[in-house]
Every structure is written in structure tokens, then in C-alpha cells.
Coordinates of C-alpha atoms and ligand atoms in Angstrom, one line a residue:
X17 CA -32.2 -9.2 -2.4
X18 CA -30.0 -6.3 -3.6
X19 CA -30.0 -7.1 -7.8
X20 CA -26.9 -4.5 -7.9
X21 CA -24.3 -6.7 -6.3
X22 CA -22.4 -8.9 -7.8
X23 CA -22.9 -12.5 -6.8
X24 CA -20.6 -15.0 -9.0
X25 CA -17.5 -16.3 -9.5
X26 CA -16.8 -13.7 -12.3
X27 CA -16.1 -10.5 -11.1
X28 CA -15.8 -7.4 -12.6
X29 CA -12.2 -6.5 -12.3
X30 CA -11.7 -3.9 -9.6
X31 CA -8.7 -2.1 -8.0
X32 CA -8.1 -1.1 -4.6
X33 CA -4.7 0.2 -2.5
X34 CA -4.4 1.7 0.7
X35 CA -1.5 4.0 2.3
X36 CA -1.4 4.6 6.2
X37 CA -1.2 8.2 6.9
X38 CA 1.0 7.6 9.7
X39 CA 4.0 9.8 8.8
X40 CA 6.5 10.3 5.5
X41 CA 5.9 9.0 2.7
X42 CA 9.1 6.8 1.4
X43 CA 10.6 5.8 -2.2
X44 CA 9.8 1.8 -0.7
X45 CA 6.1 3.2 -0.7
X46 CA 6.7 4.4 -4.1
X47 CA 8.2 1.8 -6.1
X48 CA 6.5 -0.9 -4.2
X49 CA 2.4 0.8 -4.1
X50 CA 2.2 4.0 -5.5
X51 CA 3.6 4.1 -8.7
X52 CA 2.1 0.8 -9.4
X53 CA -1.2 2.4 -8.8
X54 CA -0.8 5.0 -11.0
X55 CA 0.5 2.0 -13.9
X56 CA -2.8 0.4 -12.7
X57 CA -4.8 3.8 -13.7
X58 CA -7.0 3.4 -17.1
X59 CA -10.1 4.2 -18.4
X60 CA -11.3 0.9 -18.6
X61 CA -10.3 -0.2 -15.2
X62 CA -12.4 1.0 -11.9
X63 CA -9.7 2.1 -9.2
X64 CA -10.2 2.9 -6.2
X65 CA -7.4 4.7 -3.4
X66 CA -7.5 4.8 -0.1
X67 CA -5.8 6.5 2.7
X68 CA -6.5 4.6 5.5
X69 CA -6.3 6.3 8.5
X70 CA -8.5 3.4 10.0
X71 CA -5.4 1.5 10.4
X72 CA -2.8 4.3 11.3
X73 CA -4.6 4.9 15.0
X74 CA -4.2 0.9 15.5
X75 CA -0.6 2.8 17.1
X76 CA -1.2 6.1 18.6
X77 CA -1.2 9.1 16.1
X78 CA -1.1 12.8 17.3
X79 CA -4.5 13.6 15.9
X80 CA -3.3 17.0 14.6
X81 CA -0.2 15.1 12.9
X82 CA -2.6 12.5 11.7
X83 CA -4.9 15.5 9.9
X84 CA -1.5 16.6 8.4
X85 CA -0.4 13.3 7.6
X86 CA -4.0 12.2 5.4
X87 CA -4.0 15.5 3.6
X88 CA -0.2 15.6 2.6
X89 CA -0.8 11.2 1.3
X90 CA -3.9 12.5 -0.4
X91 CA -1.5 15.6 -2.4
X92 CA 1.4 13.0 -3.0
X93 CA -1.4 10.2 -4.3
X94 CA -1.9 13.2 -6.6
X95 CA 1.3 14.8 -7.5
X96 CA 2.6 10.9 -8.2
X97 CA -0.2 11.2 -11.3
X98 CA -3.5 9.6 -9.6
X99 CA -6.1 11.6 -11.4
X100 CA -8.9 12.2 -8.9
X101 CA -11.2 12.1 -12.5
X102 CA -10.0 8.6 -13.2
X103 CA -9.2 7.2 -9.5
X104 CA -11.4 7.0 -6.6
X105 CA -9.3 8.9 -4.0
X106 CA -10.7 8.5 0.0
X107 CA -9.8 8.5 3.2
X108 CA -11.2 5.4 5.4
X109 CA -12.5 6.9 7.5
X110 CA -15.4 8.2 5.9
X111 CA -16.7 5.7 4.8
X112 CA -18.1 3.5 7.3
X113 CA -19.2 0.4 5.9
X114 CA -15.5 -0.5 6.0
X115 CA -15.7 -0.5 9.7
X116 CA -19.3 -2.1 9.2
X117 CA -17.8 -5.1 7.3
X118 CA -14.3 -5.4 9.6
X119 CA -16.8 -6.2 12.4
X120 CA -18.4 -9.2 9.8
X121 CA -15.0 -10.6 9.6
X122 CA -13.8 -10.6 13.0
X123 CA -16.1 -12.9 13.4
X124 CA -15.2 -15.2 10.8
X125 CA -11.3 -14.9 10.9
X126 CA -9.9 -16.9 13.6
X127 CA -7.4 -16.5 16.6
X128 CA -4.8 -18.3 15.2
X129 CA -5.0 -16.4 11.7
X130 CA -4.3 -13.4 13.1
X131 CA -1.4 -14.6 15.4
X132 CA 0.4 -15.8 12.7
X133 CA 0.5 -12.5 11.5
X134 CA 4.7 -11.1 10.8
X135 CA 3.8 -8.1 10.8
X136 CA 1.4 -8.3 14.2
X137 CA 4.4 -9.9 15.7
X138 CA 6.6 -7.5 14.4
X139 CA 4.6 -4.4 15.4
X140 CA 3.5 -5.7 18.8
X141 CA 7.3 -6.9 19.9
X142 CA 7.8 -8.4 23.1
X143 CA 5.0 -7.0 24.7
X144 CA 1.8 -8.1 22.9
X145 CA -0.5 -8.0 26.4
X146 CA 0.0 -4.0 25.7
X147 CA -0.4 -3.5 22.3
X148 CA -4.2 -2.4 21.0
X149 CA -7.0 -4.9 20.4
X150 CA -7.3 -2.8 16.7
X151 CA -3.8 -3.7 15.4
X152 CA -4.6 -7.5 16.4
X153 CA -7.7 -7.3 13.9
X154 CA -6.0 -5.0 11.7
X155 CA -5.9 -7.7 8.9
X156 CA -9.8 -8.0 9.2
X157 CA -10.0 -4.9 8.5
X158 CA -7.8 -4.7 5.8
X159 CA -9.4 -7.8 4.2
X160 CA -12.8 -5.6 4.6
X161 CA -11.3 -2.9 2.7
X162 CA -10.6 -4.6 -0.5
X163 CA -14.0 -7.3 -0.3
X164 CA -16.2 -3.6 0.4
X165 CA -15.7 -3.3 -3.1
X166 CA -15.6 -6.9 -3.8
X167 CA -12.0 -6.0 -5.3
X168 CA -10.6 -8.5 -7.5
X169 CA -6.5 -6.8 -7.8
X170 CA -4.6 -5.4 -5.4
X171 CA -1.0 -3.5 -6.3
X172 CA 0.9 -4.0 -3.2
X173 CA 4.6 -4.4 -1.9
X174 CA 6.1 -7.5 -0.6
X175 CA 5.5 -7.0 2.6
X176 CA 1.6 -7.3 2.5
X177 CA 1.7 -10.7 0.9
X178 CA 0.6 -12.3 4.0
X179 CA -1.9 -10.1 4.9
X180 CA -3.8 -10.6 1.0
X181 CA -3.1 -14.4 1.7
X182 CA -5.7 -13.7 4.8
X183 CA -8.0 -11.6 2.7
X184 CA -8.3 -14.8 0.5
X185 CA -8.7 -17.1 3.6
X186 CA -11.6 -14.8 4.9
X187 CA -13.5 -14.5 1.5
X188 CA -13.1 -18.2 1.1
X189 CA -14.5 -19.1 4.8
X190 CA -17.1 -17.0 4.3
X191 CA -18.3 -18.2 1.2
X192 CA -18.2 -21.9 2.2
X193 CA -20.1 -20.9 5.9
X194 CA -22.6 -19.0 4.2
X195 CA -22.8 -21.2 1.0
X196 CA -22.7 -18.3 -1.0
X197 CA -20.3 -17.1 -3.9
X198 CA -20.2 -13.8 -2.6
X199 CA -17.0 -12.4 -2.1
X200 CA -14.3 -12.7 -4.7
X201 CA -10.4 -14.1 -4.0
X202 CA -8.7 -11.5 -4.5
X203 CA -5.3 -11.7 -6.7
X204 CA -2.2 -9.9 -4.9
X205 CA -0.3 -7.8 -7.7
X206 CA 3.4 -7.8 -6.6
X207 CA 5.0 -6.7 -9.5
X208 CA 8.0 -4.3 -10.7
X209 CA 12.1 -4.2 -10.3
X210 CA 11.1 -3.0 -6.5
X211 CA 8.4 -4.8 -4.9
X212 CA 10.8 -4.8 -1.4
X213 CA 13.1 -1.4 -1.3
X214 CA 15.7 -2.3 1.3
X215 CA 17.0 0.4 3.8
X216 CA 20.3 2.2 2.5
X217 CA 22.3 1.7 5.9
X218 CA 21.1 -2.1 6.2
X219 CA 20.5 -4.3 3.4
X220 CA 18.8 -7.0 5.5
X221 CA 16.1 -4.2 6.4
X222 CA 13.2 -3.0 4.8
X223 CA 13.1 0.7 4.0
X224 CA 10.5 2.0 6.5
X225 CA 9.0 5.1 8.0
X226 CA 9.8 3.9 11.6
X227 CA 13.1 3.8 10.9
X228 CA 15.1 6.0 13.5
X229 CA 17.8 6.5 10.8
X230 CA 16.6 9.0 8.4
X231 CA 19.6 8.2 6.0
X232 CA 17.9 4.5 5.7
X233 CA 15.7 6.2 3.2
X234 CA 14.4 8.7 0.9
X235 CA 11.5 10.4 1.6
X236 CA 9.0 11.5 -0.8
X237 CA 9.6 15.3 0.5
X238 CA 13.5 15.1 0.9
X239 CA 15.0 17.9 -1.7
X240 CA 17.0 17.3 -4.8
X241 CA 20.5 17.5 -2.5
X242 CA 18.9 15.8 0.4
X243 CA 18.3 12.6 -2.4
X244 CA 21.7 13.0 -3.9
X245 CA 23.8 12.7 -0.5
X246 CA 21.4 10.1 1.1
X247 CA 22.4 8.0 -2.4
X248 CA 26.0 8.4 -1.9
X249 CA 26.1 7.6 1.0
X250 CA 24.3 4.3 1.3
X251 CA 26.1 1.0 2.1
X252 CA 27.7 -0.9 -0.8
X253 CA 30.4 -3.4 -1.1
X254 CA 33.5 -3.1 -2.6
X255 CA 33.1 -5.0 -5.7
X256 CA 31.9 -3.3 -9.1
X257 CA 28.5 -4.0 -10.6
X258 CA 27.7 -7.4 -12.2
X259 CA 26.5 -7.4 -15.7
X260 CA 24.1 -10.2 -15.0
X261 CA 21.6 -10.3 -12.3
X262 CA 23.2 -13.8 -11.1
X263 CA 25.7 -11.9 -9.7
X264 CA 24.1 -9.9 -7.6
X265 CA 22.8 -12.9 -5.4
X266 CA 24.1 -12.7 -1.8
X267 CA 24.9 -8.7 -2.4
X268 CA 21.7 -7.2 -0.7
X269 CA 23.1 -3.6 -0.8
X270 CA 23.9 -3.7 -4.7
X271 CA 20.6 -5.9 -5.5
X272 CA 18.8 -3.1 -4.2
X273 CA 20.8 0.1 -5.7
X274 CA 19.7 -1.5 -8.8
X275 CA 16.5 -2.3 -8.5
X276 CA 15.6 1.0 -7.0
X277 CA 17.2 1.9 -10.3
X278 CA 15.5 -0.2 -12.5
X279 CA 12.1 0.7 -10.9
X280 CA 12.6 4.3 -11.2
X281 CA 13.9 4.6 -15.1
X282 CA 11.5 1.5 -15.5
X283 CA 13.4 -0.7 -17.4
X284 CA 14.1 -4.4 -16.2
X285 CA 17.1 -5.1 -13.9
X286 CA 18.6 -6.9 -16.9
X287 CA 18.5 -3.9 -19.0
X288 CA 20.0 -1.8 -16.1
X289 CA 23.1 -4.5 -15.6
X290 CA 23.5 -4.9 -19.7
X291 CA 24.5 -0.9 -19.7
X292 CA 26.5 -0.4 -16.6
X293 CA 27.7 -3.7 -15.7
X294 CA 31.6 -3.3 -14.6
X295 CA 31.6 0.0 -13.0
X296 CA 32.0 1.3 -9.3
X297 CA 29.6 1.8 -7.4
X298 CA 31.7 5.5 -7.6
X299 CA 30.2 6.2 -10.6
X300 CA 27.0 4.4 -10.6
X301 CA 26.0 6.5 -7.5
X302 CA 25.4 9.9 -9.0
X303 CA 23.6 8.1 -12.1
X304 CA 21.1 6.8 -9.8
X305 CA 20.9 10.2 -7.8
X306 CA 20.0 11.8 -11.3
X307 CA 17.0 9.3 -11.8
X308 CA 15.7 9.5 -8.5
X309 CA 16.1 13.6 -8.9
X310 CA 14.8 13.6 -12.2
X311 CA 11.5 11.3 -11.0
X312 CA 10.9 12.1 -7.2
X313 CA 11.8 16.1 -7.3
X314 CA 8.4 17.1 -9.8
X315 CA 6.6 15.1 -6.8
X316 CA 7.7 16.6 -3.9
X317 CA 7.3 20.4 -5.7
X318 CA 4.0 19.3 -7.0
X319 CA 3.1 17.9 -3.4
X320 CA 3.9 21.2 -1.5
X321 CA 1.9 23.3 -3.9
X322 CA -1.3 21.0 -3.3
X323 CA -1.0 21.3 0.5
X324 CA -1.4 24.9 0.0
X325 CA -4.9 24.5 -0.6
X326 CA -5.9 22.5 2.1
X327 CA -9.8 22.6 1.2
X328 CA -9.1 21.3 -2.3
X329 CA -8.3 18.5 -0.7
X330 CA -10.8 18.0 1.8
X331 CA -12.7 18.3 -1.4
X332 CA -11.1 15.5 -3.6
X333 CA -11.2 13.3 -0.2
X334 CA -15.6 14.0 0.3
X335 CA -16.6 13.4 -3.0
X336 CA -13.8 10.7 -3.5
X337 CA -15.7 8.9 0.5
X338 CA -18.9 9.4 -1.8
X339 CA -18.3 7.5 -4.9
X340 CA -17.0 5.0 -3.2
X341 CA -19.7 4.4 -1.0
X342 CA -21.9 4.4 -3.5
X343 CA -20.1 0.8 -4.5
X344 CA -20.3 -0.1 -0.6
X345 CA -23.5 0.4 0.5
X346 CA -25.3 -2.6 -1.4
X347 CA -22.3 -4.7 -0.9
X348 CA -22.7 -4.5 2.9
X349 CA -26.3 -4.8 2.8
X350 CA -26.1 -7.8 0.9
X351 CA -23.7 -9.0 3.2
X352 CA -25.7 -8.1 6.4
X353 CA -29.0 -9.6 4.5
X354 CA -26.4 -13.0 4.1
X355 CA -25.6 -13.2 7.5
X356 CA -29.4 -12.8 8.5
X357 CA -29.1 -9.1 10.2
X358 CA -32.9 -8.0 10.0
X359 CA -33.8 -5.0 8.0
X360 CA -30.9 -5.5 6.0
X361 CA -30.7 -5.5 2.4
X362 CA -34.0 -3.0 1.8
Ligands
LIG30 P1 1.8 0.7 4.4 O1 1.1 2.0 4.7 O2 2.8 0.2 5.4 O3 2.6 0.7 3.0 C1 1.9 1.2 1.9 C2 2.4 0.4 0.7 O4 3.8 0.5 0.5 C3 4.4 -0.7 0.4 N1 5.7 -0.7 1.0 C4 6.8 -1.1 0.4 N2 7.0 -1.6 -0.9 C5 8.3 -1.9 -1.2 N3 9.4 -1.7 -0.4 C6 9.2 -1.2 0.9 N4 10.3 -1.0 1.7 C7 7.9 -0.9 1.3 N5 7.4 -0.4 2.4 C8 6.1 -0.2 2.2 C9 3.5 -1.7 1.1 O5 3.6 -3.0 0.7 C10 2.1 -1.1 0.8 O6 1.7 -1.6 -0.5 N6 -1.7 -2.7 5.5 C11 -1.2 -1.8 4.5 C12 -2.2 -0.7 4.2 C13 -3.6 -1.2 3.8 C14 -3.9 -1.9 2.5 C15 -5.3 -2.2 2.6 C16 -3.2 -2.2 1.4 C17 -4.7 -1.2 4.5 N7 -5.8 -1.8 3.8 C18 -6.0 -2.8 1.6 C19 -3.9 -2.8 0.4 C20 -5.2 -3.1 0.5 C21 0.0 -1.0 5.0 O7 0.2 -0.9 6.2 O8 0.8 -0.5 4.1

């Protein structure tokens, strides 16, 4: 038996995140993940990063856009304050035992688990005979990137409830087939003013990458004018600003103008209302431009000087794939030498 791995109910806590590389990132991927990672950051906290392109080819990705896409997450991980000395920053795909342990779990997770899936049903549409086997098991393999590193938080956005709701179910099954304590349930960390950033032409909508609109959102590379104008011009409604957060119930486009200000100056909505309750949204606008200028402008310069040096990240990304498999390795043997796979666990 491996001695290293950890094999209780009390875990040592542990962080891990993951960003798909599979285009722009947004301020929804921002408030919601990546700035909670970087509040997540400490010295007496193990983090770990991930970009996972693992997931991102579960649609097709150009594979030179892909490339881009990895390396430009990797610099804005970075330029957002991840601290490659602190965090363990990877990309997926290099290290294998996530792969390894997906396989484990598609075998224990269950048909039905995986149909019930929003986001699979979202993704697949209408068509589910022609979407790809991988971004059925997707959640396996999301569940194997957190329980790799027997992971006990993860910082996520709203949207990914679901999916850390199956990482629990899978830990739990496998415990109880195997009669082990082995994995640990992980606890979701949904947390901030902006744990679901709505689009700006569609309060109903998430703000997401696939939307065709680019005005739906502000992306982490948009300029300081680009920012500004996309801000002005997002949907509001005609009435003023409530100074209590009761009254912004049943006002989608306001709740979120506020809470994607509340996030970014991080004080609590509360805070935000108690100064500019009763104005227009006329003035309230070009406030919230100056925050999100102020905040996401140092990124985006910061990010386009990393991506100059290409090989520095490469760099950050090799020995990030190593420490982290380092933690890996005797958690999958363990695992293999659980599920009686011979020759594991030496
Ligand atoms: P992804 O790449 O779609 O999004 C990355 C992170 O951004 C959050 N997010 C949002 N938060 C608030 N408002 C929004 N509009 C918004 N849009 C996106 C997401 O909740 C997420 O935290 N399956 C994951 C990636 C993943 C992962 C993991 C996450 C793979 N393995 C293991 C955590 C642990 C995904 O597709 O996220």
C-alpha cells in the first residue's frame, strides 16, 4: 500500500479550479472563478490551477486556436495575480493520470447521472445522437480532476453547481463499492457579489463565451473604451437604483449591474446600494465603467506582455504538469491497487 496517500475522512484541505481554453476569457469567468482563486491563494493553503484543455476538445477546437487559447488562459491566470511560486499552474493535458482516473469513474458514474446533466443538455441541444461521447463523460472527468488531488474546495461559479454535486455522488459511490474512505466530498465554494454574471443585452442569460453577441460581455482583452461603451450600453430599466437589495428583486438587468459592481470594488451589494441608492442608471454607468477600467485594464496590458514570451509559459505550464503530478501519481496508484488493477500501487 502507497503510505503517502491520504486515506481518512480528514483531509488535508486542498484547492483546485479549472478554465476551458476554448476561446475569450470573460468578466463572468472573472468574478465567478478567477479572482476567487487568486482570494483562495495563501501560503498555508496548497492550490492547484488548471487549464483544461481536456474538456475544451469535448467540441471541436482548431488545434492551432486551442495552442493560443491555453497559453493566453495560462498569461491571464497570471496577470489576474496567480503567482506560479504559490499556485500550481497546468494545463490537463499533461498530466495523464487525470485521464487515467476519468476512465475509473466512467465506470462508477451512471447513465442516468450524466443525462441529467443541464449543461450536457444544454451543450448537446436537439441533437444529442451527434454530439461526442467525451462531452457526455465530461463530468467524470471533471469529478477526476478535483479527486486526482483528493481536493477538498473548489472556487467555482454558479453554473458548475451541478457538476460538483456529481463529483460528490462519484466519491461517495466509490467509497461505499469499495468500502474504502478514499476519496474526499468535496465542498463547492460559490461565494462573492457575482457567482452568476448575466449577459448585458439579456438579463435572463448567463454571460458566456459562445455568445454570438459580443456586446453580451466583456472580455478579459477588450480595451479601456471597448469596457466603457459595452457598460453603457447594456440593458437597464427605467427606474433608478434601489437603496436596498429587496428592491432589486424581479430587475435582472440592475441586480447584475450591481453585483458586477460589488464584485469588482469588492464590497457587499449592500454597501454598493447604501452609496448610490436613488440615481440613474445615467450616472451609475460611467462609475461602474471606472471600476471595471481601473480592475480589468492592468490585466489585459499585463496579459499581452506575457504572451510575448511564449516559452515562459510553456515553462510555468511543464514544471506547473510536474508538481502536480507529483500529488497524482500515488493517488491513482492507490486507486488502481483499490480497484484490484495488478502491478498497481508498487
Ligand atoms: P468554464 O470554463 O465554462 O468556466 C470557468 C469558470 O468560470 C465560471 N463562469 C462564470 N461565473 C459567473 N458568471 C458567469 N457568467 C460565468 N461563466 C463561467 C464557471 O462557473 C467556472 O468556475 N467544467 C468547468 C471547467 C472544469 C472545472 C474542473 C472546474 C473542468 N474541471 C474541475 C472546477 C473543477 C467549465 O466548463 O468551466
Amino acid at each position: 500500500m502507497n503510505e503517502a496517500v491520504q486515506t481518512s475522512s480528514t483531509f488535508t484541505p486542498r484547492v483546485f479550479s479549472g478554465i476551458q481554453p476554448s476561446g475569450n476569457l470573460h468578466l463572468g469567468n472573472y468574478l465567478g472563478a478567477l479572482k476567487r482563486f487568486v482570494d483562495m491563494q495563501s501560503d498555508e493553503l496548497q492550490t492547484l490551477y488548471c487549464m483544461v484543455d481536456m474538456h475544451a476538445i469535448t467540441v471541436w477546437q482548431n488545434p492551432a486556436d486551442l495552442q493560443q487559447a491555453t497559453r493566453e488562459l495560462c498569461a491571464g491566470f497570471i496577470a489576474a495575480g496567480l503567482d506560479p511560486a504559490k499556485s500550481i499552474l497546468f494545463n490537463q493535458s499533461q498530466v495523464p493520470e487525470h485521464a487515467q482516473l476519468a476512465w475509473v469513474f466512467n465506470c462508477v458514474a451512471r447513465m442516468g447521472w450524466m443525462q441529467r446533466m443541464t449543461q450536457w443538455k444544454d451543450k448537446a441541444g436537439k441533437n444529442q445522437q451527434n454530439a461526442s461521447l467525451g462531452l457526455f463523460a465530461y463530468p467524470a472527468l471533471m469529478a477526476a480532476d478535483i479527486l486526482i488531488y483528493h481536493a477538498t474546495q473548489v472556487p467555482v461559479g454558479e453554473d458548475q453547481k451541478q457538476h460538483l454535486e456529481l463529483t460528490r455522488d462519484i466519491a461517495t459511490k466509490f467509497n461505499h463499492d469499495y468500502g474504502v474512505d478514499f476519496f474526499p466530498i468535496t465542498e463547492p465554494v460559490i461565494e462573492g457579489a457575482a457567482t452568476r454574471v448575466m449577459s448585458f443585452r439579456d438579463g435572463s442569460k448567463k454571460m458566456s463565451k459562445s455568445d454570438p453577441s459580443d456586446a453580451s460581455r466583456i472580455n478579459m482583452t477588450d480595451d479601456a473604451d471597448t469596457i466603457a461603451k459595452k457598460i453603457r450600453k447594456a440593458k437597464t430599466d427605467p427606474d433608478g437604483l434601489p437603496s436596498e437589495a429587496k428592491g432589486l428583486e424581479e430587475r435582472p438587468e440592475a441586480r447584475n449591474l450591481v453585483n458586477i459592481y460589488a464584485a469588482l470594488a469588492d464590497k457587499t451589494v449592500d454597501q454598493v446600494l447604501a452609496d448610490v441608492g436613488g440615481k440613474q442608471f445615467s450616472e451609475f454607468k460611467p462609475m461602474l465603467a471606472d471600476v471595471a477600467v481601473e480592475k480589468l485594464a492592468p490585466i489585459s496590458t499585463e496579459m499581452a506582455r506575457l504572451m510575448q514570451d511564449t516559452s515562459e509559459i510553456d515553462r510555468i505550464l511543464a514544471h506547473g504538469a510536474q508538481q502536480a503530478r507529483e500529488i497524482a501519481s500515488p493517488i491513482l496508484a492507490r486507486t488502481y491497487e483499490i480497484v484490484g488493477m495488478v502491478g498497481a500501487g508498487k
